[in-house]
mmCIF file of C-alpha atoms and ligand atoms in Angstrom:
data_model
loop_
_atom_site.group_PDB
_atom_site.id
_atom_site.type_symbol
_atom_site.label_atom_id
_atom_site.label_comp_id
_atom_site.label_asym_id
_atom_site.label_seq_id
_atom_site.Cartn_x
_atom_site.Cartn_y
_atom_site.Cartn_z
ATOM 1 C CA MET A 1 34.123 51.094 164.344
ATOM 2 C CA THR A 2 30.896 52.331 163.394
ATOM 3 C CA TYR A 3 30.697 56.166 162.678
ATOM 4 C CA ALA A 4 34.186 56.373 161.618
ATOM 5 C CA GLY A 5 35.484 57.737 158.635
ATOM 6 C CA VAL A 6 39.449 57.166 157.730
ATOM 7 C CA LEU A 7 40.875 59.499 159.948
ATOM 8 C CA ALA A 8 39.094 57.979 163.105
ATOM 9 C CA ARG A 9 40.396 54.689 162.060
ATOM 10 C CA TYR A 10 43.931 55.154 160.875
ATOM 11 C CA ARG A 11 45.074 58.794 162.346
ATOM 12 C CA ALA A 12 47.735 56.605 164.065
ATOM 13 C CA TRP A 13 49.248 55.534 160.728
ATOM 14 C CA MET A 14 49.196 59.126 159.291
ATOM 15 C CA ASP A 15 52.035 61.365 159.154
ATOM 16 C CA ILE A 16 49.893 64.469 159.470
ATOM 17 C CA PRO A 17 49.863 67.580 161.909
ATOM 18 C CA ALA A 18 48.246 67.651 165.291
ATOM 19 C CA HIS A 19 45.969 70.238 164.386
ATOM 20 C CA THR A 20 44.284 68.214 161.884
ATOM 21 C CA ALA A 21 40.443 68.057 162.505
ATOM 22 C CA ASP A 22 38.279 65.521 161.587
ATOM 23 C CA ILE A 23 36.103 66.665 158.609
ATOM 24 C CA THR A 24 34.455 63.306 157.531
ATOM 25 C CA LEU A 25 31.645 61.833 155.733
ATOM 26 C CA LEU A 26 32.228 58.385 156.603
ATOM 27 C CA GLU A 27 34.455 57.478 154.119
ATOM 28 C CA GLY A 28 36.433 54.387 153.223
ATOM 29 C CA ASN A 29 35.576 50.916 154.386
ATOM 30 C CA THR A 30 34.433 50.010 150.903
ATOM 31 C CA PRO A 31 33.910 46.388 150.155
ATOM 32 C CA LEU A 32 36.550 44.121 148.468
ATOM 33 C CA ILE A 33 34.241 42.047 145.962
ATOM 34 C CA PRO A 34 35.214 38.754 144.692
ATOM 35 C CA VAL A 35 34.414 38.416 141.089
ATOM 36 C CA PRO A 36 34.806 34.637 140.284
ATOM 37 C CA ARG A 37 33.309 34.387 136.787
ATOM 38 C CA LEU A 38 35.691 37.348 135.983
ATOM 39 C CA ALA A 39 38.435 35.290 136.607
ATOM 40 C CA GLU A 40 37.010 32.375 135.059
ATOM 41 C CA GLU A 41 36.901 34.568 131.873
ATOM 42 C CA MET A 42 40.847 34.992 132.003
ATOM 43 C CA GLY A 43 41.154 31.258 132.534
ATOM 44 C CA GLY A 44 40.319 30.773 136.125
ATOM 45 C CA GLY A 45 42.649 29.059 138.946
ATOM 46 C CA PHE A 46 43.364 32.535 140.767
ATOM 47 C CA GLU A 47 41.330 34.620 143.085
ATOM 48 C CA LEU A 48 40.151 38.211 141.586
ATOM 49 C CA TYR A 49 38.674 41.038 143.827
ATOM 50 C CA ILE A 50 37.274 44.409 143.187
ATOM 51 C CA LYS A 51 38.140 47.117 145.345
ATOM 52 C CA PHE A 52 34.926 49.306 144.903
ATOM 53 C CA GLU A 53 35.957 52.653 145.617
ATOM 54 C CA GLY A 54 33.072 53.911 143.910
ATOM 55 C CA LEU A 55 30.894 53.389 146.613
ATOM 56 C CA ASN A 56 32.751 56.305 148.772
ATOM 57 C CA PRO A 57 30.600 59.309 149.570
ATOM 58 C CA THR A 58 30.804 61.303 146.645
ATOM 59 C CA GLY A 59 31.323 58.244 144.347
ATOM 60 C CA SER A 60 35.162 58.123 143.999
ATOM 61 C CA PHE A 61 38.397 57.152 146.085
ATOM 62 C CA LYS A 62 39.351 61.046 146.173
ATOM 63 C CA ASP A 63 37.239 61.035 149.324
ATOM 64 C CA ARG A 64 39.919 59.230 151.295
ATOM 65 C CA GLY A 65 42.494 62.002 150.955
ATOM 66 C CA MET A 66 39.979 64.688 150.632
ATOM 67 C CA THR A 67 38.696 64.204 154.248
ATOM 68 C CA VAL A 68 42.436 64.437 155.446
ATOM 69 C CA ALA A 69 43.342 67.585 153.018
ATOM 70 C CA ILE A 70 40.339 69.293 154.454
ATOM 71 C CA SER A 71 40.679 68.261 157.781
ATOM 72 C CA GLU A 72 44.195 69.849 157.938
ATOM 73 C CA ALA A 73 43.389 72.911 156.137
ATOM 74 C CA ALA A 74 40.118 73.389 158.495
ATOM 75 C CA GLY A 75 42.379 72.904 161.439
ATOM 76 C CA ARG A 76 44.982 75.483 161.002
ATOM 77 C CA GLY A 77 41.690 78.045 159.702
ATOM 78 C CA ALA A 78 41.880 78.006 156.269
ATOM 79 C CA ARG A 79 38.799 79.535 154.657
ATOM 80 C CA ALA A 80 38.927 78.440 151.205
ATOM 81 C CA VAL A 81 40.496 75.283 148.944
ATOM 82 C CA ILE A 82 41.388 75.317 145.505
ATOM 83 C CA CYS A 83 41.741 72.306 143.028
ATOM 84 C CA ALA A 84 42.231 71.335 139.520
ATOM 85 C CA SER A 85 40.305 68.333 138.470
ATOM 86 C CA THR A 86 39.238 66.436 135.564
ATOM 87 C CA GLY A 87 35.940 66.072 137.859
ATOM 88 C CA ASN A 88 35.942 63.525 140.928
ATOM 89 C CA THR A 89 38.586 65.717 142.655
ATOM 90 C CA ALA A 90 36.244 68.761 142.240
ATOM 91 C CA ALA A 91 33.215 66.951 143.394
ATOM 92 C CA SER A 92 34.777 65.548 146.648
ATOM 93 C CA ALA A 93 36.701 68.749 147.647
ATOM 94 C CA ALA A 94 33.264 70.613 147.105
ATOM 95 C CA ALA A 95 31.707 68.194 149.355
ATOM 96 C CA TYR A 96 34.272 67.971 152.232
ATOM 97 C CA ALA A 97 34.832 72.019 151.935
ATOM 98 C CA SER A 98 30.919 72.341 152.584
ATOM 99 C CA ARG A 99 31.204 70.046 155.626
ATOM 100 C CA ALA A 100 33.773 72.344 156.693
ATOM 101 C CA GLY A 101 31.999 75.377 155.851
ATOM 102 C CA MET A 102 34.875 76.450 153.510
ATOM 103 C CA ARG A 103 34.817 77.759 150.138
ATOM 104 C CA ALA A 104 35.874 75.348 147.173
ATOM 105 C CA ILE A 105 36.796 76.676 143.961
ATOM 106 C CA VAL A 106 37.565 74.075 141.414
ATOM 107 C CA ILE A 107 39.032 74.514 137.771
ATOM 108 C CA ILE A 108 38.014 72.380 135.299
ATOM 109 C CA PRO A 109 39.014 71.645 131.657
ATOM 110 C CA GLU A 110 36.548 72.883 129.152
ATOM 111 C CA GLY A 111 34.138 70.317 128.121
ATOM 112 C CA LYS A 112 35.845 67.103 129.286
ATOM 113 C CA VAL A 113 34.113 66.518 132.649
ATOM 114 C CA ALA A 114 31.653 63.920 132.921
ATOM 115 C CA ALA A 115 28.134 64.973 133.714
ATOM 116 C CA GLY A 116 27.879 63.396 136.890
ATOM 117 C CA LYS A 117 30.947 65.062 138.168
ATOM 118 C CA LEU A 118 30.337 68.388 137.065
ATOM 119 C CA ALA A 119 26.673 68.126 138.577
ATOM 120 C CA GLY A 120 28.171 66.643 141.799
ATOM 121 C CA ALA A 121 30.592 69.547 142.228
ATOM 122 C CA THR A 122 27.961 72.071 141.585
ATOM 123 C CA ALA A 123 25.396 70.228 144.057
ATOM 124 C CA TYR A 124 27.783 70.470 146.663
ATOM 125 C CA GLY A 125 27.927 73.941 146.218
ATOM 126 C CA ALA A 126 31.387 74.593 144.537
ATOM 127 C CA GLU A 127 32.718 77.588 142.634
ATOM 128 C CA VAL A 128 33.346 75.600 139.326
ATOM 129 C CA ILE A 129 35.500 77.622 136.824
ATOM 130 C CA GLN A 130 36.243 76.078 133.447
ATOM 131 C CA ILE A 131 39.395 77.136 131.166
ATOM 132 C CA SER A 132 39.738 76.720 127.688
ATOM 133 C CA GLY A 133 42.779 74.200 128.261
ATOM 134 C CA SER A 134 43.681 70.789 129.817
ATOM 135 C CA PHE A 135 43.903 69.372 133.372
ATOM 136 C CA ASP A 136 47.711 70.021 133.050
ATOM 137 C CA ASP A 137 46.895 73.837 132.310
ATOM 138 C CA ALA A 138 44.684 73.911 135.295
ATOM 139 C CA LEU A 139 46.978 72.394 137.738
ATOM 140 C CA SER A 140 49.669 74.755 137.107
ATOM 141 C CA LEU A 141 47.120 77.649 137.541
ATOM 142 C CA VAL A 142 46.114 76.493 140.912
ATOM 143 C CA VAL A 143 49.433 75.391 141.985
ATOM 144 C CA GLU A 144 50.278 79.195 141.439
ATOM 145 C CA ILE A 145 47.292 80.914 143.082
ATOM 146 C CA SER A 146 47.901 78.668 146.005
ATOM 147 C CA ARG A 147 51.159 80.014 146.169
ATOM 148 C CA ARG A 148 50.100 83.494 146.344
ATOM 149 C CA HIS A 149 46.931 83.762 147.907
ATOM 150 C CA PRO A 150 45.338 82.076 151.333
ATOM 151 C CA VAL A 151 43.853 79.357 149.666
ATOM 152 C CA ALA A 152 44.676 75.616 150.576
ATOM 153 C CA LEU A 153 45.558 73.548 147.305
ATOM 154 C CA VAL A 154 43.907 69.941 147.811
ATOM 155 C CA ASN A 155 45.334 68.276 144.461
ATOM 156 C CA SER A 156 46.880 65.028 145.200
ATOM 157 C CA LEU A 157 50.567 67.255 145.183
ATOM 158 C CA ASN A 158 49.244 67.937 148.834
ATOM 159 C CA PRO A 159 50.592 65.332 150.814
ATOM 160 C CA TYR A 160 47.965 64.516 153.148
ATOM 161 C CA ARG A 161 45.598 63.671 150.247
ATOM 162 C CA LEU A 162 48.156 60.416 149.832
ATOM 163 C CA GLU A 163 48.098 60.106 153.533
ATOM 164 C CA GLY A 164 44.439 59.285 153.438
ATOM 165 C CA GLN A 165 44.409 57.794 150.222
ATOM 166 C CA LYS A 166 46.946 55.051 151.564
ATOM 167 C CA THR A 167 44.318 53.865 153.864
ATOM 168 C CA ALA A 168 42.732 51.661 151.131
ATOM 169 C CA ALA A 169 46.034 49.318 151.219
ATOM 170 C CA PHE A 170 45.311 48.958 154.880
ATOM 171 C CA GLU A 171 41.591 47.711 154.163
ATOM 172 C CA ILE A 172 42.809 45.303 151.534
ATOM 173 C CA ILE A 173 45.267 43.846 153.731
ATOM 174 C CA GLU A 174 42.606 43.395 156.898
ATOM 175 C CA THR A 175 40.267 41.970 154.554
ATOM 176 C CA LEU A 176 42.442 39.224 152.686
ATOM 177 C CA GLY A 177 44.891 38.934 155.804
ATOM 178 C CA ALA A 178 47.884 39.633 153.667
ATOM 179 C CA ALA A 179 48.925 42.106 150.885
ATOM 180 C CA PRO A 180 47.728 40.207 147.214
ATOM 181 C CA ASP A 181 50.211 38.982 144.636
ATOM 182 C CA TRP A 182 49.114 41.921 142.330
ATOM 183 C CA LEU A 183 47.116 45.487 142.853
ATOM 184 C CA CYS A 184 45.925 46.599 139.212
ATOM 185 C CA LEU A 185 44.829 50.105 139.265
ATOM 186 C CA PRO A 186 44.285 53.274 136.575
ATOM 187 C CA VAL A 187 46.916 55.957 136.791
ATOM 188 C CA GLY A 188 46.419 59.527 135.802
ATOM 189 C CA ASN A 189 48.089 62.304 137.965
ATOM 190 C CA ALA A 190 49.564 59.215 139.767
ATOM 191 C CA GLY A 191 48.562 60.266 143.190
ATOM 192 C CA ASN A 192 46.728 57.062 143.930
ATOM 193 C CA ILE A 193 49.389 54.524 142.702
ATOM 194 C CA SER A 194 51.847 56.322 145.179
ATOM 195 C CA ALA A 195 49.630 56.333 147.947
ATOM 196 C CA TYR A 196 48.903 52.661 147.815
ATOM 197 C CA TRP A 197 52.563 51.905 147.577
ATOM 198 C CA MET A 198 53.364 54.075 151.084
ATOM 199 C CA GLY A 199 50.229 52.251 152.661
ATOM 200 C CA PHE A 200 51.434 48.557 151.645
ATOM 201 C CA THR A 201 55.151 49.118 152.253
ATOM 202 C CA GLN A 202 54.242 51.024 155.741
ATOM 203 C CA HIS A 203 51.884 48.188 156.732
ATOM 204 C CA HIS A 204 54.777 45.539 155.462
ATOM 205 C CA ALA A 205 57.384 47.371 157.727
ATOM 206 C CA ALA A 206 55.023 47.001 160.867
ATOM 207 C CA GLN A 207 53.552 43.854 160.420
ATOM 208 C CA GLN A 208 55.173 41.822 157.446
ATOM 209 C CA SER A 209 51.676 41.864 155.668
ATOM 210 C CA GLY A 210 53.772 41.335 152.298
ATOM 211 C CA LEU A 211 54.055 43.560 149.289
ATOM 212 C CA PRO A 212 52.136 43.152 145.942
ATOM 213 C CA HIS A 213 53.497 43.939 142.553
ATOM 214 C CA ILE A 214 51.720 46.786 141.248
ATOM 215 C CA LEU A 215 50.286 47.233 137.653
ATOM 216 C CA GLY A 216 49.694 50.721 136.763
ATOM 217 C CA VAL A 217 47.646 51.441 133.738
ATOM 218 C CA GLN A 218 47.224 54.396 131.702
ATOM 219 C CA ALA A 219 45.133 55.011 128.598
ATOM 220 C CA ALA A 220 47.077 54.592 125.196
ATOM 221 C CA GLY A 221 46.345 58.203 124.240
ATOM 222 C CA SER A 222 47.673 59.695 127.709
ATOM 223 C CA ALA A 223 50.370 57.787 128.668
ATOM 224 C CA PRO A 224 53.308 59.708 129.420
ATOM 225 C CA LEU A 225 54.694 57.147 132.052
ATOM 226 C CA VAL A 226 54.637 54.419 129.325
ATOM 227 C CA LEU A 227 55.991 56.758 126.680
ATOM 228 C CA GLY A 228 58.756 58.151 128.733
ATOM 229 C CA HIS A 229 57.767 61.885 128.028
ATOM 230 C CA PRO A 230 54.802 64.116 128.790
ATOM 231 C CA VAL A 231 51.665 64.311 126.429
ATOM 232 C CA ASP A 232 50.655 67.757 125.439
ATOM 233 C CA HIS A 233 47.280 66.822 123.951
ATOM 234 C CA PRO A 234 45.956 63.745 126.075
ATOM 235 C CA GLU A 235 43.185 61.903 124.651
ATOM 236 C CA THR A 236 40.750 59.279 126.028
ATOM 237 C CA ILE A 237 37.377 58.499 126.924
ATOM 238 C CA ALA A 238 38.680 57.810 130.282
ATOM 239 C CA THR A 239 38.450 61.355 131.222
ATOM 240 C CA ALA A 240 39.572 60.541 134.972
ATOM 241 C CA ILE A 241 43.147 59.704 133.683
ATOM 242 C CA ARG A 242 43.317 62.103 130.827
ATOM 243 C CA ILE A 243 46.435 63.605 132.046
ATOM 244 C CA GLY A 244 49.772 64.356 130.151
ATOM 245 C CA ARG A 245 51.985 65.649 132.963
ATOM 246 C CA PRO A 246 51.387 63.616 136.029
ATOM 247 C CA ALA A 247 52.318 65.541 139.103
ATOM 248 C CA ARG A 248 53.722 62.181 140.712
ATOM 249 C CA GLY A 249 54.883 60.363 137.588
ATOM 250 C CA GLU A 250 58.437 60.143 139.312
ATOM 251 C CA GLN A 251 56.736 58.282 142.182
ATOM 252 C CA ALA A 252 54.517 56.194 140.305
ATOM 253 C CA LEU A 253 57.582 54.666 138.251
ATOM 254 C CA GLN A 254 59.379 53.936 141.725
ATOM 255 C CA ALA A 255 56.444 52.166 142.925
ATOM 256 C CA ALA A 256 56.398 50.005 139.684
ATOM 257 C CA GLU A 257 59.823 49.316 140.017
ATOM 258 C CA GLU A 258 60.007 48.676 143.684
ATOM 259 C CA SER A 259 57.135 46.354 143.543
ATOM 260 C CA GLN A 260 58.600 44.635 140.756
ATOM 261 C CA GLY A 261 55.340 45.585 138.906
ATOM 262 C CA ARG A 262 54.974 47.746 135.904
ATOM 263 C CA ILE A 263 52.977 50.760 133.759
ATOM 264 C CA LEU A 264 51.260 50.055 130.772
ATOM 265 C CA ALA A 265 48.638 51.599 128.373
ATOM 266 C CA VAL A 266 45.367 50.095 127.163
ATOM 267 C CA SER A 267 43.296 51.547 124.404
ATOM 268 C CA ASP A 268 39.973 53.026 124.698
ATOM 269 C CA ASP A 269 38.202 50.152 123.374
ATOM 270 C CA GLU A 270 39.931 47.711 125.964
ATOM 271 C CA ILE A 271 39.051 49.894 128.621
ATOM 272 C CA LEU A 272 35.156 49.766 127.704
ATOM 273 C CA PHE A 273 35.057 46.255 127.086
ATOM 274 C CA ALA A 274 36.521 46.016 130.429
ATOM 275 C CA GLN A 275 33.857 48.254 131.659
ATOM 276 C CA ARG A 276 31.366 46.059 130.073
ATOM 277 C CA ARG A 277 32.770 42.868 131.797
ATOM 278 C CA LEU A 278 32.809 44.146 135.008
ATOM 279 C CA ALA A 279 29.087 45.298 134.853
ATOM 280 C CA ALA A 280 28.238 41.798 133.733
ATOM 281 C CA SER A 281 29.529 40.809 137.348
ATOM 282 C CA GLY A 282 27.071 43.710 138.895
ATOM 283 C CA VAL A 283 29.877 46.419 139.127
ATOM 284 C CA TRP A 284 29.515 49.548 137.317
ATOM 285 C CA VAL A 285 32.224 51.599 137.339
ATOM 286 C CA GLU A 286 33.443 54.784 135.099
ATOM 287 C CA PRO A 287 35.634 54.035 132.226
ATOM 288 C CA ALA A 288 38.982 54.881 133.910
ATOM 289 C CA SER A 289 37.930 52.733 136.944
ATOM 290 C CA ALA A 290 38.084 49.734 134.354
ATOM 291 C CA ALA A 291 41.662 50.280 133.014
ATOM 292 C CA GLY A 292 43.031 48.453 136.010
ATOM 293 C CA ILE A 293 41.164 45.180 134.716
ATOM 294 C CA ALA A 294 41.818 46.005 131.048
ATOM 295 C CA GLY A 295 45.640 46.075 132.118
ATOM 296 C CA MET A 296 45.328 42.762 133.706
ATOM 297 C CA PHE A 297 43.300 41.201 130.760
ATOM 298 C CA ALA A 298 46.083 42.267 128.582
ATOM 299 C CA GLU A 299 48.684 41.272 130.572
ATOM 300 C CA ILE A 300 47.068 37.790 130.921
ATOM 301 C CA ARG A 301 46.483 37.279 127.147
ATOM 302 C CA ALA A 302 50.000 38.514 126.271
ATOM 303 C CA GLY A 303 51.358 35.539 128.921
ATOM 304 C CA ARG A 304 52.911 38.284 130.581
ATOM 305 C CA MET A 305 51.212 37.388 134.097
ATOM 306 C CA GLN A 306 50.742 33.972 135.289
ATOM 307 C CA PRO A 307 47.661 34.418 137.521
ATOM 308 C CA LYS A 308 47.577 30.851 138.567
ATOM 309 C CA GLY A 309 47.233 30.520 142.219
ATOM 310 C CA GLN A 310 47.623 33.981 142.982
ATOM 311 C CA ARG A 311 45.374 36.535 144.420
ATOM 312 C CA ILE A 312 44.875 39.826 142.497
ATOM 313 C CA VAL A 313 42.923 42.755 143.551
ATOM 314 C CA ALA A 314 41.918 45.439 140.914
ATOM 315 C CA VAL A 315 40.952 48.919 142.290
ATOM 316 C CA CYS A 316 37.952 50.477 140.726
ATOM 317 C CA THR A 317 38.182 53.895 141.353
ATOM 318 C CA GLY A 318 34.972 55.663 140.639
ATOM 319 C CA HIS A 319 31.220 54.853 140.142
ATOM 320 C CA GLY A 320 29.544 54.122 136.828
ATOM 321 C CA MET A 321 27.128 56.915 137.688
ATOM 322 C CA LYS A 322 29.642 59.239 137.375
ATOM 323 C CA ASP A 323 29.736 59.212 133.337
ATOM 324 C CA PRO A 324 26.425 57.974 132.320
ATOM 325 C CA ASP A 325 26.661 59.820 128.787
ATOM 326 C CA ILE A 326 29.476 56.783 127.645
ATOM 327 C CA ILE A 327 26.902 54.309 128.309
ATOM 328 C CA ALA A 328 24.056 56.148 126.349
ATOM 329 C CA ARG A 329 26.656 56.709 123.548
ATOM 330 C CA GLN A 330 27.220 52.714 123.068
ATOM 331 C CA MET A 331 23.564 51.530 123.832
ATOM 332 C CA PRO A 332 20.938 51.826 121.981
ATOM 333 C CA ALA A 333 17.771 53.873 123.841
ATOM 334 C CA PRO A 334 15.166 51.477 125.257
ATOM 335 C CA ARG A 335 12.515 50.480 122.581
ATOM 336 C CA LEU A 336 9.002 51.989 122.897
ATOM 337 C CA LEU A 337 6.101 49.627 122.561
ATOM 338 C CA PRO A 338 2.419 50.303 122.628
ATOM 339 C CA VAL A 339 0.492 49.304 125.545
ATOM 340 C CA GLU A 340 -0.484 45.925 124.163
ATOM 341 C CA LEU A 341 0.001 42.578 125.925
ATOM 342 C CA ARG A 342 0.654 41.051 122.396
ATOM 343 C CA ALA A 343 3.314 43.425 121.639
ATOM 344 C CA LEU A 344 4.960 42.917 125.207
ATOM 345 C CA GLU A 345 4.805 39.106 124.727
ATOM 346 C CA ASP A 346 6.593 38.919 121.355
ATOM 347 C CA ALA A 347 9.121 41.136 122.691
ATOM 348 C CA VAL A 348 9.549 39.240 125.951
ATOM 349 C CA LEU A 349 9.954 35.804 124.079
ATOM 350 C CA GLU A 350 12.204 37.159 121.507
ATOM 351 C CA GLU A 351 15.447 35.471 121.793
ATOM 352 C CA LYS A 352 18.252 37.762 122.271
HETATM 353 C C1 PLP B 401 41.670 60.521 139.910
HETATM 354 C C2 PLP B 401 41.196 59.395 139.459
HETATM 355 C C3 PLP B 401 41.839 58.387 138.809
HETATM 356 C C4 PLP B 401 43.491 58.657 138.670
HETATM 357 O O1 PLP B 401 43.981 58.863 139.911
HETATM 358 P P1 PLP B 401 45.328 59.625 140.115
HETATM 359 O O2 PLP B 401 46.002 59.662 141.614
HETATM 360 O O3 PLP B 401 45.360 60.873 139.320
HETATM 361 O O4 PLP B 401 46.698 58.618 139.528
HETATM 362 C C5 PLP B 401 41.455 57.209 138.204
HETATM 363 N N1 PLP B 401 40.134 56.886 138.395
HETATM 364 C C6 PLP B 401 39.407 58.121 138.710
HETATM 365 C C7 PLP B 401 37.825 57.469 138.812
HETATM 366 C C8 PLP B 401 39.777 59.016 139.407
HETATM 367 O O5 PLP B 401 38.816 59.949 139.875
#
């Protein structure tokens, strides 16, 4: 198991072409962290775990899918990849493309990409292009370009992305010994929720590991799957799920329905509250990643989810360091004291 990424570990479970290479950064194998104090805050009596996908090599779950998409493209001799991105796909595509010696061209919506993501994409050597439009506009453009030119599309419309992302479901089953009762996760372009459902159903068909109910969570200002229609100008501080026309929306609705779960929306305030509560248990995630927990909070508080005796897994999709500005905006800057013992003593002894 050492030195193995998701392809080395799960290739036999993936529906991928034989030419698929193994371009890996040893992604996956992320921890499933118990957060008992957070469960207590919601009344207790149940097991709550965080699947911390922010610990992947580029800081988000996108790496699980990207290793497979890039490995497939590299295996058939592709020289360049392209994607639209709210940021994390860009950083991930850039890292894996560099590793494969390929060009990465990433298209991002103007001014709405978190600092850590843009820095990542640039550091890994991507050609980053902003458009004066939304993620959805960027996605339609790259789909068209990849049809006309020999550049591989690595958005989650690419089926190999999902083949890689579904491996997170396998890891959860392996750690818990069975599927959890509920899986809560954010929903943006809806690739990840679709991939998890693929993974759980595939594993259950092979080994009767059980199936979770899926709780997909959108941000209220960009909740096309809750509203039942596209959102032209999606808004939310959770930029990773600021998407008005989810490419895999139908599949996401199907996953929610088949699993006897649901898709709901939470406000930005609920997302930021959940982000702070997670951090209070030592898990710092970017805002979008806190949406799953925010949705779970909302459901429990409204009495629509009875957690007693259940096992609940919340997927935290990206690391908090991806979006440092959101913290800086909410919190006061550290205070500055003179170099004096008395002043420091006063500050330390002050009740908070
Ligand atoms: C991409 C992303 C999402 C949304 O995943 P989809 O597959 O687009 O639904 C959520 N959180 C983070 C941190 C992401 O990078």
